[in-house]
């Protein structure tokens, strides 16, 4: 059975109402074909107020109890978290959050929206289409695995754009016909 391995995490903060949590993670049974090490990637896990971050941290910490979320130890080893240690780690990360102005220096973010134009949920399709139109997010391609889904992508180019996206667009949304997420690319070897 596979489990998620958490390698690193970073929190950026403007104030108590504008925070961003990025987590570097991978699956225990997915390996990079070139390096033969576990594949891992950064993802934007949560954004918003401190309360919104704690909701995501709470969900993740619950996964530590059953071993569904473990921490990396060395190249290939993992160890189980104690829920108390996991919460303690995140309390420290929030207390020592980096200034949000550094986020786009450390990472590049690309907003990705996927939608099925033949969805039966007309209200949700209308809402997603208005986001695509309002923010002028260009169509890029169809989804490789599900060709009924159209993919729209737009890089986040500056702080003002970042604040606007975080305020008006859900960070992570997944359904049968729609998804909204960010591709995250780290510019540094160590964060």
mmCIF file with all atom_site columns, C-alpha atoms in Angstrom, residues 101 103-105 107-111 135-138 153-165 182 187:
data_model
loop_
_atom_site.group_PDB
_atom_site.id
_atom_site.type_symbol
_atom_site.label_atom_id
_atom_site.label_alt_id
_atom_site.label_comp_id
_atom_site.label_asym_id
_atom_site.label_entity_id
_atom_site.label_seq_id
_atom_site.pdbx_PDB_ins_code
_atom_site.Cartn_x
_atom_site.Cartn_y
_atom_site.Cartn_z
_atom_site.occupancy
_atom_site.B_iso_or_equiv
_atom_site.pdbx_formal_charge
_atom_site.auth_seq_id
_atom_site.auth_comp_id
_atom_site.auth_asym_id
_atom_site.auth_atom_id
_atom_site.pdbx_PDB_model_num
ATOM 1  C CA . UNK A 1 101 ? 7.086  39.121 -1.353  1.00 0.00 ? 101 UNK A CA 1
ATOM 2  C CA . UNK A 1 103 ? 7.238  33.724 -2.949  1.00 0.00 ? 103 UNK A CA 1
ATOM 3  C CA . UNK A 1 104 ? 7.594  34.594 -6.638  1.00 0.00 ? 104 UNK A CA 1
ATOM 4  C CA . UNK A 1 105 ? 11.377 34.840 -6.205  1.00 0.00 ? 105 UNK A CA 1
ATOM 5  C CA . UNK A 1 107 ? 8.867  29.717 -6.953  1.00 0.00 ? 107 UNK A CA 1
ATOM 6  C CA . UNK A 1 108 ? 7.020  30.179 -10.204 1.00 0.00 ? 108 UNK A CA 1
ATOM 7  C CA . UNK A 1 109 ? 3.297  29.435 -10.148 1.00 0.00 ? 109 UNK A CA 1
ATOM 8  C CA . UNK A 1 110 ? 1.044  28.654 -13.092 1.00 0.00 ? 110 UNK A CA 1
ATOM 9  C CA . UNK A 1 111 ? -2.715 28.662 -12.627 1.00 0.00 ? 111 UNK A CA 1
ATOM 10 C CA . UNK A 1 135 ? -8.685 36.576 -16.029 1.00 0.00 ? 135 UNK A CA 1
ATOM 11 C CA . UNK A 1 136 ? -8.084 35.925 -19.742 1.00 0.00 ? 136 UNK A CA 1
ATOM 12 C CA . UNK A 1 137 ? -6.645 32.466 -19.134 1.00 0.00 ? 137 UNK A CA 1
ATOM 13 C CA . UNK A 1 138 ? -5.716 30.989 -22.516 1.00 0.00 ? 138 UNK A CA 1
ATOM 14 C CA . UNK A 1 153 ? -3.058 27.856 -18.100 1.00 0.00 ? 153 UNK A CA 1
ATOM 15 C CA . UNK A 1 154 ? -1.676 31.232 -17.076 1.00 0.00 ? 154 UNK A CA 1
ATOM 16 C CA . UNK A 1 155 ? 1.577  31.966 -15.210 1.00 0.00 ? 155 UNK A CA 1
ATOM 17 C CA . UNK A 1 156 ? 1.362  34.214 -12.154 1.00 0.00 ? 156 UNK A CA 1
ATOM 18 C CA . UNK A 1 157 ? 3.536  37.157 -13.171 1.00 0.00 ? 157 UNK A CA 1
ATOM 19 C CA . UNK A 1 158 ? 3.545  39.545 -10.194 1.00 0.00 ? 158 UNK A CA 1
ATOM 20 C CA . UNK A 1 159 ? 2.460  40.043 -6.587  1.00 0.00 ? 159 UNK A CA 1
ATOM 21 C CA . UNK A 1 160 ? -0.745 41.896 -7.465  1.00 0.00 ? 160 UNK A CA 1
ATOM 22 C CA . UNK A 1 161 ? -1.810 39.064 -9.775  1.00 0.00 ? 161 UNK A CA 1
ATOM 23 C CA . UNK A 1 162 ? -0.985 36.541 -7.036  1.00 0.00 ? 162 UNK A CA 1
ATOM 24 C CA . UNK A 1 163 ? -3.129 38.388 -4.467  1.00 0.00 ? 163 UNK A CA 1
ATOM 25 C CA . UNK A 1 164 ? -6.021 38.677 -6.920  1.00 0.00 ? 164 UNK A CA 1
ATOM 26 C CA . UNK A 1 165 ? -5.924 34.980 -7.834  1.00 0.00 ? 165 UNK A CA 1
ATOM 27 C CA . UNK A 1 182 ? -1.322 25.505 -9.528  1.00 0.00 ? 182 UNK A CA 1
ATOM 28 C CA . UNK A 1 187 ? 13.874 28.098 -8.387  1.00 0.00 ? 187 UNK A CA 1
#
